[in-house]
mmCIF file of C-alpha atoms and ligand atoms in Angstrom:
data_model
loop_
_atom_site.group_PDB
_atom_site.id
_atom_site.type_symbol
_atom_site.label_atom_id
_atom_site.label_comp_id
_atom_site.label_asym_id
_atom_site.label_seq_id
_atom_site.Cartn_x
_atom_site.Cartn_y
_atom_site.Cartn_z
ATOM 1 C CA UNK M 27 -22.420 -4.589 7.992
ATOM 2 C CA UNK M 28 -23.653 -7.251 5.327
ATOM 3 C CA UNK M 29 -25.024 -10.481 6.593
ATOM 4 C CA UNK M 30 -22.802 -13.935 6.775
ATOM 5 C CA UNK M 31 -24.498 -17.084 5.455
ATOM 6 C CA UNK M 32 -24.645 -19.544 7.603
ATOM 7 C CA UNK M 33 -24.524 -23.207 6.697
ATOM 8 C CA UNK M 34 -25.434 -26.549 9.004
ATOM 9 C CA UNK M 35 -23.849 -29.397 6.939
ATOM 10 C CA UNK M 36 -25.162 -31.523 9.990
ATOM 11 C CA UNK M 37 -28.831 -31.316 8.357
ATOM 12 C CA UNK M 38 -28.213 -31.323 5.004
ATOM 13 C CA UNK M 39 -26.365 -34.701 4.183
ATOM 14 C CA UNK M 40 -23.362 -37.186 4.442
ATOM 15 C CA UNK M 41 -20.679 -35.870 6.790
ATOM 16 C CA UNK M 42 -17.905 -34.908 4.476
ATOM 17 C CA UNK M 43 -14.532 -35.667 5.692
ATOM 18 C CA UNK M 44 -10.715 -34.132 4.298
ATOM 19 C CA UNK M 45 -9.297 -37.607 3.322
ATOM 20 C CA UNK M 46 -6.246 -36.356 1.802
ATOM 21 C CA UNK M 47 -3.853 -32.923 1.996
ATOM 22 C CA UNK M 48 -1.020 -32.052 0.090
ATOM 23 C CA UNK M 49 0.451 -28.487 -0.688
ATOM 24 C CA UNK M 50 3.263 -26.991 -2.907
ATOM 25 C CA UNK M 51 5.431 -23.770 -2.579
ATOM 26 C CA UNK M 52 7.919 -23.350 -5.210
ATOM 27 C CA UNK M 53 12.091 -23.455 -4.298
ATOM 28 C CA UNK M 54 13.072 -19.578 -4.775
ATOM 29 C CA UNK M 55 13.023 -17.856 -1.491
ATOM 30 C CA UNK M 56 12.788 -13.758 -1.459
ATOM 31 C CA UNK M 57 13.793 -12.307 1.890
ATOM 32 C CA UNK M 58 13.278 -9.143 3.365
ATOM 33 C CA UNK M 59 17.345 -8.334 2.853
ATOM 34 C CA UNK M 60 16.584 -8.765 -0.816
ATOM 35 C CA UNK M 61 13.291 -6.622 -1.226
ATOM 36 C CA UNK M 62 15.425 -3.502 0.416
ATOM 37 C CA UNK M 63 17.441 -3.689 -2.740
ATOM 38 C CA UNK M 64 14.384 -3.334 -4.859
ATOM 39 C CA UNK M 65 11.887 -0.797 -3.108
ATOM 40 C CA UNK M 66 11.945 2.101 -0.584
ATOM 41 C CA UNK M 67 11.608 -0.114 2.473
ATOM 42 C CA UNK M 68 13.158 -2.135 5.206
ATOM 43 C CA UNK M 69 13.244 -5.818 7.097
ATOM 44 C CA UNK M 70 12.328 -3.869 10.128
ATOM 45 C CA UNK M 71 9.034 -2.100 8.550
ATOM 46 C CA UNK M 72 7.938 -5.377 7.257
ATOM 47 C CA UNK M 73 8.824 -7.107 10.066
ATOM 48 C CA UNK M 74 7.202 -5.184 12.349
ATOM 49 C CA UNK M 75 4.043 -3.925 10.206
ATOM 50 C CA UNK M 76 3.510 -7.563 8.668
ATOM 51 C CA UNK M 77 5.450 -10.022 10.471
ATOM 52 C CA UNK M 78 6.919 -11.213 7.289
ATOM 53 C CA UNK M 79 10.377 -12.243 7.017
ATOM 54 C CA UNK M 80 10.548 -14.026 3.399
ATOM 55 C CA UNK M 81 8.382 -15.412 0.629
ATOM 56 C CA UNK M 82 8.598 -17.838 -1.735
ATOM 57 C CA UNK M 83 7.988 -16.796 -5.820
ATOM 58 C CA UNK M 84 7.639 -19.225 -8.572
ATOM 59 C CA UNK M 85 9.595 -19.362 -11.844
ATOM 60 C CA UNK M 86 9.039 -17.466 -14.843
ATOM 61 C CA UNK M 87 7.793 -20.855 -16.399
ATOM 62 C CA UNK M 88 5.608 -21.805 -13.680
ATOM 63 C CA UNK M 89 1.898 -20.471 -13.480
ATOM 64 C CA UNK M 90 -0.457 -21.258 -11.078
ATOM 65 C CA UNK M 91 -1.734 -24.754 -12.425
ATOM 66 C CA UNK M 92 1.520 -26.079 -12.051
ATOM 67 C CA UNK M 93 1.750 -25.258 -8.250
ATOM 68 C CA UNK M 94 -1.880 -26.413 -7.797
ATOM 69 C CA UNK M 95 -1.145 -29.671 -9.895
ATOM 70 C CA UNK M 96 1.672 -30.474 -7.431
ATOM 71 C CA UNK M 97 -0.433 -29.960 -4.404
ATOM 72 C CA UNK M 98 -2.695 -31.986 -6.008
ATOM 73 C CA UNK M 99 -0.675 -34.773 -6.700
ATOM 74 C CA UNK M 100 0.445 -34.933 -2.928
ATOM 75 C CA UNK M 101 -2.929 -34.704 -1.642
ATOM 76 C CA UNK M 102 -4.216 -37.631 -3.932
ATOM 77 C CA UNK M 103 -0.997 -39.687 -2.644
ATOM 78 C CA UNK M 104 -1.864 -38.590 0.965
ATOM 79 C CA UNK M 105 -5.366 -39.811 0.390
ATOM 80 C CA UNK M 106 -4.379 -42.819 -1.498
ATOM 81 C CA UNK M 107 -6.756 -42.169 -4.684
ATOM 82 C CA UNK M 108 -5.868 -42.373 -8.067
ATOM 83 C CA UNK M 109 -6.582 -38.867 -10.244
ATOM 84 C CA UNK M 110 -8.886 -41.642 -12.518
ATOM 85 C CA UNK M 111 -11.541 -41.738 -8.916
ATOM 86 C CA UNK M 112 -11.600 -37.885 -8.697
ATOM 87 C CA UNK M 113 -14.797 -36.209 -9.916
ATOM 88 C CA UNK M 114 -14.403 -33.114 -9.677
ATOM 89 C CA UNK M 115 -11.884 -30.460 -9.328
ATOM 90 C CA UNK M 116 -12.820 -27.305 -8.063
ATOM 91 C CA UNK M 117 -9.888 -24.404 -7.811
ATOM 92 C CA UNK M 118 -9.922 -21.565 -5.914
ATOM 93 C CA UNK M 119 -7.438 -18.630 -7.690
ATOM 94 C CA UNK M 120 -7.108 -15.036 -8.196
ATOM 95 C CA UNK M 121 -4.332 -15.731 -10.700
ATOM 96 C CA UNK M 122 -5.462 -18.117 -13.496
ATOM 97 C CA UNK M 123 -2.983 -19.279 -15.826
ATOM 98 C CA UNK M 124 -5.247 -17.519 -18.650
ATOM 99 C CA UNK M 125 -8.328 -15.410 -18.996
ATOM 100 C CA UNK M 126 -9.901 -19.105 -20.185
ATOM 101 C CA UNK M 127 -9.638 -22.112 -19.667
ATOM 102 C CA UNK M 128 -10.141 -22.465 -16.010
ATOM 103 C CA UNK M 129 -7.300 -23.386 -14.266
ATOM 104 C CA UNK M 130 -8.727 -26.621 -13.092
ATOM 105 C CA UNK M 131 -8.864 -27.777 -16.409
ATOM 106 C CA UNK M 132 -5.191 -27.465 -17.087
ATOM 107 C CA UNK M 133 -4.832 -29.251 -13.758
ATOM 108 C CA UNK M 134 -7.115 -31.852 -14.580
ATOM 109 C CA UNK M 135 -4.905 -32.312 -17.517
ATOM 110 C CA UNK M 136 -1.421 -32.160 -15.636
ATOM 111 C CA UNK M 137 -2.278 -35.188 -13.229
ATOM 112 C CA UNK M 138 -5.096 -37.099 -15.542
ATOM 113 C CA UNK M 139 -8.123 -36.860 -14.078
ATOM 114 C CA UNK M 140 -10.109 -37.562 -16.811
ATOM 115 C CA UNK M 141 -13.148 -38.405 -15.400
ATOM 116 C CA UNK M 142 -13.523 -35.103 -13.002
ATOM 117 C CA UNK M 143 -15.589 -32.083 -14.233
ATOM 118 C CA UNK M 144 -13.790 -28.570 -13.314
ATOM 119 C CA UNK M 145 -14.268 -25.240 -12.641
ATOM 120 C CA UNK M 146 -12.481 -22.281 -11.007
ATOM 121 C CA UNK M 147 -13.970 -19.752 -8.316
ATOM 122 C CA UNK M 148 -12.862 -16.764 -7.424
ATOM 123 C CA UNK M 149 -13.398 -15.427 -4.076
ATOM 124 C CA UNK M 150 -9.771 -13.342 -3.565
ATOM 125 C CA UNK M 151 -7.965 -15.111 -0.362
ATOM 126 C CA UNK M 152 -11.571 -16.287 0.885
ATOM 127 C CA UNK M 153 -11.297 -18.804 -2.236
ATOM 128 C CA UNK M 154 -9.909 -22.089 -0.360
ATOM 129 C CA UNK M 155 -12.845 -22.058 2.035
ATOM 130 C CA UNK M 156 -15.560 -21.229 -0.667
ATOM 131 C CA UNK M 157 -14.435 -23.994 -2.882
ATOM 132 C CA UNK M 158 -14.315 -26.058 0.421
ATOM 133 C CA UNK M 159 -17.701 -25.079 1.301
ATOM 134 C CA UNK M 160 -18.840 -26.063 -3.177
ATOM 135 C CA UNK M 161 -17.002 -29.446 -2.768
ATOM 136 C CA UNK M 162 -18.514 -30.210 0.575
ATOM 137 C CA UNK M 163 -22.084 -29.937 -0.965
ATOM 138 C CA UNK M 164 -21.459 -32.059 -3.531
ATOM 139 C CA UNK M 165 -19.903 -34.636 -1.681
ATOM 140 C CA UNK M 166 -22.582 -34.019 0.962
ATOM 141 C CA UNK M 167 -26.049 -34.609 -1.346
ATOM 142 C CA UNK M 168 -24.089 -37.568 -2.811
ATOM 143 C CA UNK M 169 -23.923 -35.927 -6.187
ATOM 144 C CA UNK M 170 -20.141 -36.768 -6.367
ATOM 145 C CA UNK M 171 -18.127 -39.117 -4.359
ATOM 146 C CA UNK M 172 -14.467 -37.891 -4.510
ATOM 147 C CA UNK M 173 -13.955 -33.816 -5.360
ATOM 148 C CA UNK M 174 -10.478 -32.203 -4.950
ATOM 149 C CA UNK M 175 -10.037 -28.445 -3.912
ATOM 150 C CA UNK M 176 -7.421 -26.575 -4.737
ATOM 151 C CA UNK M 177 -6.101 -23.212 -3.858
ATOM 152 C CA UNK M 178 -3.271 -22.214 -6.198
ATOM 153 C CA UNK M 179 -2.020 -18.603 -6.638
ATOM 154 C CA UNK M 180 0.860 -17.147 -8.210
ATOM 155 C CA UNK M 181 0.224 -13.804 -6.632
ATOM 156 C CA UNK M 182 3.134 -12.834 -7.465
ATOM 157 C CA UNK M 183 2.342 -12.379 -11.231
ATOM 158 C CA UNK M 184 -0.141 -9.565 -10.359
ATOM 159 C CA UNK M 185 2.565 -7.626 -8.245
ATOM 160 C CA UNK M 186 3.741 -3.970 -9.108
ATOM 161 C CA UNK M 187 7.099 -4.500 -7.787
ATOM 162 C CA UNK M 188 7.355 -0.820 -8.155
ATOM 163 C CA UNK M 189 4.792 -0.577 -4.837
ATOM 164 C CA UNK M 190 5.926 -0.869 -1.754
ATOM 165 C CA UNK M 191 2.368 -0.705 -0.117
ATOM 166 C CA UNK M 192 1.783 -4.458 -2.022
ATOM 167 C CA UNK M 193 4.872 -6.310 -3.109
ATOM 168 C CA UNK M 194 6.072 -6.664 -0.060
ATOM 169 C CA UNK M 195 3.447 -8.589 1.462
ATOM 170 C CA UNK M 196 2.806 -11.500 -0.875
ATOM 171 C CA UNK M 197 3.950 -15.130 -2.100
ATOM 172 C CA UNK M 198 3.490 -17.984 -4.720
ATOM 173 C CA UNK M 199 1.696 -21.131 -3.192
ATOM 174 C CA UNK M 200 -0.752 -23.870 -3.371
ATOM 175 C CA UNK M 201 -2.434 -26.390 -1.138
ATOM 176 C CA UNK M 202 -5.084 -29.045 -1.614
ATOM 177 C CA UNK M 203 -7.517 -31.574 -0.097
ATOM 178 C CA UNK M 204 -9.370 -34.374 -0.924
ATOM 179 C CA UNK M 205 -13.084 -35.088 0.188
ATOM 180 C CA UNK M 206 -14.792 -37.906 0.423
ATOM 181 C CA UNK M 207 -18.196 -38.830 2.946
ATOM 182 C CA UNK M 208 -16.695 -40.895 5.447
ATOM 183 C CA UNK M 209 -20.240 -41.583 7.933
ATOM 184 C CA UNK M 210 -18.641 -41.730 10.918
ATOM 185 C CA UNK M 211 -17.004 -38.934 11.894
ATOM 186 C CA UNK M 212 -18.064 -35.024 11.924
ATOM 187 C CA UNK M 213 -15.967 -33.983 9.175
ATOM 188 C CA UNK M 214 -16.679 -30.308 7.769
ATOM 189 C CA UNK M 215 -18.847 -29.697 10.794
ATOM 190 C CA UNK M 216 -19.827 -25.837 9.749
ATOM 191 C CA UNK M 217 -19.062 -23.081 7.243
ATOM 192 C CA UNK M 218 -19.847 -19.565 7.576
ATOM 193 C CA UNK M 219 -19.989 -17.563 3.951
ATOM 194 C CA UNK M 220 -20.307 -13.438 3.444
ATOM 195 C CA UNK M 221 -19.237 -10.785 0.838
ATOM 196 C CA UNK M 222 -19.723 -7.124 0.688
ATOM 197 C CA UNK M 223 -19.266 -5.922 -3.012
ATOM 198 C CA UNK M 224 -19.966 -2.321 -1.981
ATOM 199 C CA UNK M 225 -16.188 -2.086 -0.829
ATOM 200 C CA UNK M 226 -15.095 -3.512 -3.581
ATOM 201 C CA UNK M 227 -12.478 -0.958 -4.610
ATOM 202 C CA UNK M 228 -10.406 -1.388 -1.659
ATOM 203 C CA UNK M 229 -8.767 -4.518 -2.861
ATOM 204 C CA UNK M 230 -8.721 -5.238 -6.235
ATOM 205 C CA UNK M 231 -7.005 -5.827 -9.731
ATOM 206 C CA UNK M 232 -8.645 -3.289 -12.225
ATOM 207 C CA UNK M 233 -7.201 -4.407 -15.482
ATOM 208 C CA UNK M 234 -7.377 -7.450 -18.021
ATOM 209 C CA UNK M 235 -11.195 -7.673 -17.539
ATOM 210 C CA UNK M 236 -14.012 -6.465 -19.467
ATOM 211 C CA UNK M 237 -14.240 -3.136 -17.516
ATOM 212 C CA UNK M 238 -10.583 -2.267 -18.379
ATOM 213 C CA UNK M 239 -9.414 -4.573 -21.354
ATOM 214 C CA UNK M 240 -6.079 -4.439 -22.246
ATOM 215 C CA UNK M 241 -4.465 -1.736 -23.710
ATOM 216 C CA UNK M 242 -1.379 0.243 -24.004
ATOM 217 C CA UNK M 243 -3.060 2.865 -21.890
ATOM 218 C CA UNK M 244 -4.424 0.249 -19.268
ATOM 219 C CA UNK M 245 -0.468 -1.096 -19.410
ATOM 220 C CA UNK M 246 0.861 2.298 -18.807
ATOM 221 C CA UNK M 247 -1.349 3.332 -16.018
ATOM 222 C CA UNK M 248 -0.543 -0.065 -14.229
ATOM 223 C CA UNK M 249 -4.162 -0.905 -14.223
ATOM 224 C CA UNK M 250 -2.807 -5.221 -14.628
ATOM 225 C CA UNK M 251 -1.155 -5.027 -11.158
ATOM 226 C CA UNK M 252 -2.821 -5.347 -7.684
ATOM 227 C CA UNK M 253 -3.935 -2.528 -5.683
ATOM 228 C CA UNK M 254 -4.758 -2.447 -2.081
ATOM 229 C CA UNK M 255 -6.286 0.485 0.470
ATOM 230 C CA UNK M 256 -4.112 -1.244 3.277
ATOM 231 C CA UNK M 257 -5.236 0.058 6.365
ATOM 232 C CA UNK M 258 -8.903 0.087 5.113
ATOM 233 C CA UNK M 259 -8.455 -3.465 4.330
ATOM 234 C CA UNK M 260 -7.134 -4.327 7.698
ATOM 235 C CA UNK M 261 -9.874 -3.202 9.726
ATOM 236 C CA UNK M 262 -12.476 -4.529 7.448
ATOM 237 C CA UNK M 263 -10.493 -8.209 7.985
ATOM 238 C CA UNK M 264 -10.416 -8.011 11.695
ATOM 239 C CA UNK M 265 -13.840 -7.241 12.000
ATOM 240 C CA UNK M 266 -15.184 -9.649 9.750
ATOM 241 C CA UNK M 267 -12.765 -12.219 10.255
ATOM 242 C CA UNK M 268 -13.444 -12.302 14.301
ATOM 243 C CA UNK M 269 -17.773 -12.512 13.183
ATOM 244 C CA UNK M 270 -17.247 -15.086 10.640
ATOM 245 C CA UNK M 271 -15.135 -17.349 13.286
ATOM 246 C CA UNK M 272 -17.735 -17.052 15.949
ATOM 247 C CA UNK M 273 -20.451 -17.906 13.776
ATOM 248 C CA UNK M 274 -19.158 -20.780 12.778
ATOM 249 C CA UNK M 275 -18.510 -21.917 15.983
ATOM 250 C CA UNK M 276 -21.985 -21.409 17.136
ATOM 251 C CA UNK M 277 -22.963 -23.432 14.076
ATOM 252 C CA UNK M 278 -20.918 -26.090 14.987
ATOM 253 C CA UNK M 279 -22.118 -26.154 18.429
ATOM 254 C CA UNK M 280 -18.427 -25.775 19.685
ATOM 255 C CA UNK M 281 -16.604 -23.113 22.231
ATOM 256 C CA UNK M 282 -13.043 -21.831 21.613
ATOM 257 C CA UNK M 283 -11.900 -24.267 24.375
ATOM 258 C CA UNK M 284 -12.916 -27.313 21.833
ATOM 259 C CA UNK M 285 -10.890 -25.875 19.202
ATOM 260 C CA UNK M 286 -7.459 -27.275 18.868
ATOM 261 C CA UNK M 287 -6.023 -25.059 16.092
ATOM 262 C CA UNK M 288 -7.287 -22.279 14.685
ATOM 263 C CA UNK M 289 -6.022 -21.231 11.249
ATOM 264 C CA UNK M 290 -6.567 -17.775 10.311
ATOM 265 C CA UNK M 291 -5.762 -16.326 6.539
ATOM 266 C CA UNK M 292 -1.905 -15.290 6.606
ATOM 267 C CA UNK M 293 -1.898 -11.653 5.253
ATOM 268 C CA UNK M 294 -0.460 -9.963 8.440
ATOM 269 C CA UNK M 295 0.392 -10.943 12.106
ATOM 270 C CA UNK M 296 -1.587 -8.080 13.674
ATOM 271 C CA UNK M 297 -4.426 -9.218 12.107
ATOM 272 C CA UNK M 298 -3.875 -12.927 13.112
ATOM 273 C CA UNK M 299 -3.360 -11.580 16.828
ATOM 274 C CA UNK M 300 -6.330 -8.968 16.838
ATOM 275 C CA UNK M 301 -8.344 -12.171 16.209
ATOM 276 C CA UNK M 302 -6.826 -14.395 18.472
ATOM 277 C CA UNK M 303 -7.474 -11.440 21.194
ATOM 278 C CA UNK M 304 -11.151 -10.756 20.515
ATOM 279 C CA UNK M 305 -11.899 -14.849 20.225
ATOM 280 C CA UNK M 306 -10.051 -15.097 23.558
ATOM 281 C CA UNK M 307 -8.044 -18.081 22.466
ATOM 282 C CA UNK M 308 -4.138 -18.105 23.296
ATOM 283 C CA UNK M 309 -1.226 -18.171 20.842
ATOM 284 C CA UNK M 310 -0.535 -21.918 21.137
ATOM 285 C CA UNK M 311 -3.871 -22.355 19.225
ATOM 286 C CA UNK M 312 -3.266 -19.930 16.264
ATOM 287 C CA UNK M 313 -1.415 -20.877 13.580
ATOM 288 C CA UNK M 314 1.222 -18.602 12.085
ATOM 289 C CA UNK M 315 3.544 -19.089 9.408
ATOM 290 C CA UNK M 316 3.223 -16.315 7.206
ATOM 291 C CA UNK M 317 6.988 -15.624 8.343
ATOM 292 C CA UNK M 318 8.176 -17.986 5.998
ATOM 293 C CA UNK M 319 5.561 -17.489 3.262
ATOM 294 C CA UNK M 320 3.956 -14.070 3.172
ATOM 295 C CA UNK M 321 0.417 -14.003 1.852
ATOM 296 C CA UNK M 322 -0.442 -16.301 -0.675
ATOM 297 C CA UNK M 323 -4.133 -15.229 -1.207
ATOM 298 C CA UNK M 324 -6.346 -18.270 -1.746
ATOM 299 C CA UNK M 325 -3.270 -20.495 -0.680
ATOM 300 C CA UNK M 326 -2.476 -19.933 2.939
ATOM 301 C CA UNK M 327 -4.871 -22.126 4.507
ATOM 302 C CA UNK M 328 -4.340 -25.091 3.031
ATOM 303 C CA UNK M 329 -0.790 -24.934 3.388
ATOM 304 C CA UNK M 330 -0.635 -24.204 6.968
ATOM 305 C CA UNK M 331 -3.202 -27.268 7.563
ATOM 306 C CA UNK M 332 -0.704 -29.358 5.793
ATOM 307 C CA UNK M 333 2.232 -27.934 7.183
ATOM 308 C CA UNK M 334 0.532 -28.645 10.662
ATOM 309 C CA UNK M 335 -0.011 -32.145 9.313
ATOM 310 C CA UNK M 336 3.316 -32.818 8.015
ATOM 311 C CA UNK M 337 5.011 -31.720 11.170
ATOM 312 C CA UNK M 338 2.698 -34.410 12.848
ATOM 313 C CA UNK M 339 1.045 -31.780 15.094
ATOM 314 C CA UNK M 340 -2.449 -32.988 13.918
ATOM 315 C CA UNK M 341 -4.475 -35.881 16.007
ATOM 316 C CA UNK M 342 -7.394 -37.677 14.890
ATOM 317 C CA UNK M 343 -10.415 -35.424 16.224
ATOM 318 C CA UNK M 344 -9.034 -32.231 16.619
ATOM 319 C CA UNK M 345 -11.671 -29.206 15.873
ATOM 320 C CA UNK M 346 -9.982 -26.827 13.450
ATOM 321 C CA UNK M 347 -11.348 -23.533 13.199
ATOM 322 C CA UNK M 348 -10.110 -21.919 9.517
ATOM 323 C CA UNK M 349 -10.776 -18.404 8.664
ATOM 324 C CA UNK M 350 -10.208 -15.850 5.719
ATOM 325 C CA UNK M 351 -11.113 -12.288 4.638
ATOM 326 C CA UNK M 352 -10.019 -11.460 0.959
ATOM 327 C CA UNK M 353 -10.894 -8.846 -2.004
ATOM 328 C CA UNK M 354 -14.385 -8.933 -2.852
ATOM 329 C CA UNK M 355 -15.119 -8.225 0.485
ATOM 330 C CA UNK M 356 -15.210 -11.925 0.860
ATOM 331 C CA UNK M 357 -14.806 -13.517 3.896
ATOM 332 C CA UNK M 358 -15.493 -17.227 5.274
ATOM 333 C CA UNK M 359 -14.764 -19.326 8.057
ATOM 334 C CA UNK M 360 -15.221 -23.168 8.397
ATOM 335 C CA UNK M 361 -15.089 -25.419 11.425
ATOM 336 C CA UNK M 362 -13.190 -29.038 10.537
ATOM 337 C CA UNK M 363 -12.930 -32.094 12.734
ATOM 338 C CA UNK M 364 -9.576 -34.009 11.413
ATOM 339 C CA UNK M 365 -10.268 -37.580 10.469
ATOM 340 C CA UNK M 366 -6.997 -38.862 9.779
HETATM 341 O O1 LIG Q 28 -5.269 -10.841 2.033
HETATM 342 C C1 LIG Q 28 -6.204 -9.958 1.529
HETATM 343 C C2 LIG Q 28 -6.416 -8.971 2.790
HETATM 344 N N1 LIG Q 28 -5.046 -7.807 2.923
HETATM 345 C C3 LIG Q 28 -5.226 -7.505 4.018
HETATM 346 O O2 LIG Q 28 -5.490 -7.771 5.030
HETATM 347 C C4 LIG Q 28 -3.958 -6.472 4.320
HETATM 348 C C5 LIG Q 28 -4.408 -5.787 5.371
HETATM 349 N N2 LIG Q 28 -3.503 -4.696 5.542
HETATM 350 C C6 LIG Q 28 -2.177 -4.592 6.004
HETATM 351 O O3 LIG Q 28 -1.796 -5.997 6.472
HETATM 352 C C7 LIG Q 28 -1.482 -3.337 6.247
HETATM 353 O O4 LIG Q 28 -2.002 -2.291 6.324
HETATM 354 C C8 LIG Q 28 -0.011 -3.086 5.754
HETATM 355 C C9 LIG Q 28 0.978 -3.863 6.335
HETATM 356 C C10 LIG Q 28 -0.786 -3.110 4.056
HETATM 357 C C11 LIG Q 28 0.133 -2.009 5.657
HETATM 358 O O5 LIG Q 28 0.596 -1.249 7.247
HETATM 359 P P1 LIG Q 28 -0.109 -0.237 7.620
HETATM 360 O O6 LIG Q 28 0.594 0.051 9.230
HETATM 361 O O7 LIG Q 28 -1.621 -0.035 7.792
HETATM 362 O O8 LIG Q 28 0.608 0.932 7.138
HETATM 363 P P2 LIG Q 28 -0.021 2.102 6.306
HETATM 364 O O9 LIG Q 28 -0.752 1.200 5.006
HETATM 365 O O10 LIG Q 28 -0.800 2.965 7.141
HETATM 366 O O11 LIG Q 28 1.471 3.013 5.703
HETATM 367 C C12 LIG Q 28 2.076 3.577 6.735
HETATM 368 C C13 LIG Q 28 3.550 4.223 6.108
HETATM 369 C C14 LIG Q 28 2.968 5.118 5.041
HETATM 370 O O12 LIG Q 28 4.064 6.210 5.160
HETATM 371 P P3 LIG Q 28 3.558 7.720 5.869
HETATM 372 O O13 LIG Q 28 2.524 8.180 4.471
HETATM 373 O O14 LIG Q 28 2.886 7.461 7.153
HETATM 374 O O15 LIG Q 28 4.716 8.461 5.538
HETATM 375 C C15 LIG Q 28 3.574 4.292 4.010
HETATM 376 O O16 LIG Q 28 3.911 4.745 2.752
HETATM 377 O O17 LIG Q 28 4.139 3.230 5.849
HETATM 378 C C16 LIG Q 28 4.467 3.561 4.769
HETATM 379 N N3 LIG Q 28 4.809 2.422 3.976
HETATM 380 C C17 LIG Q 28 6.117 1.274 3.823
HETATM 381 N N4 LIG Q 28 7.167 2.124 4.467
HETATM 382 C C18 LIG Q 28 8.270 0.970 4.031
HETATM 383 C C19 LIG Q 28 4.111 1.213 3.112
HETATM 384 N N5 LIG Q 28 4.633 0.176 2.838
HETATM 385 C C20 LIG Q 28 5.979 0.438 3.310
HETATM 386 C C21 LIG Q 28 6.721 -0.489 3.300
HETATM 387 N N6 LIG Q 28 8.108 -0.076 3.441
HETATM 388 N N7 LIG Q 28 7.051 -1.945 2.289
#
């Protein structure tokens, strides 16, 4: 098993808080019953094996930047911050609008954040936690004052609707947070990040990059769709997420009793339950919303965090443990003190 990097915010600069949050899901809902008409599957199989009942699907004219821009507008409105005050946009996605320019630049243009510099990071389903830590570093050092962290995925754009192993699992969504230094509170208390590139082939989108540029042959071979060895990914997800969560807790100096909410990446209810059991925490602390959204890759965690916030379930000083795992493999966990 690869090492996981520990980062101790407390010793490297200013404390950084989430001062605004927003999310967006497209209107159209695809239910398990709808999928029964598209591939050889059943509501019963999808529900018992994954916990998913329905997912949201972006419109044909919506790209990831459209989803991300809406989440970003809502996060900025929540923070009471003008787009022109944003210094930097970092956006996690595996479904960029195009090969280039980066999707963060498209979001910048849409929301009018003209003073920001913008880039994407690709860490698959761990993308939000990677982007959060990158943003935190810039604010912590005092290099930047206001950072917009976005995760935006039109994940259905890379699904093979003939592959029942993958197409039933995912949905489109975006989430965003605004980071600033506040001083008084703990903010982002700890982060751990890890990767294992030796297992890349278990979860990938092979076509369209420099390895297999788009040709008629790559299209014929369906290389432009996500490929996943689900059962293998499942095992690595449970192991690495449990370990990352434990490491992040240890780095923050907290125990599970101190944590109000655990927000795991929403890929499979059985993975989420296994992590809860390994950490020894009750189900009442573990956030689950994949029944309504499926797996939206990098967007699952900010979407779930925003939902908790909008439902009035977050109190100032609540400690939240977020943990993710995805293609690469990549994984990460962060402990955050809610500061709103
Ligand atoms: O977000 C990134 C990280 N991704 C994940 O964490 C996903 C991790 N993996 C999983 O969540 C699960 O492995 C899956 C939900 C993808 C699959 O569940 P599983 O219990 O591991 O099933 P399986 O792949 O072992 O397949 C069991 C059976 C197979 O049939 P046979 O070979 O036993 O006859 C599959 O062909 O289920 C079949 N199957 C389906 N049946 C009905 C696979 N997909 C479907 C389907 N409907 N949609």
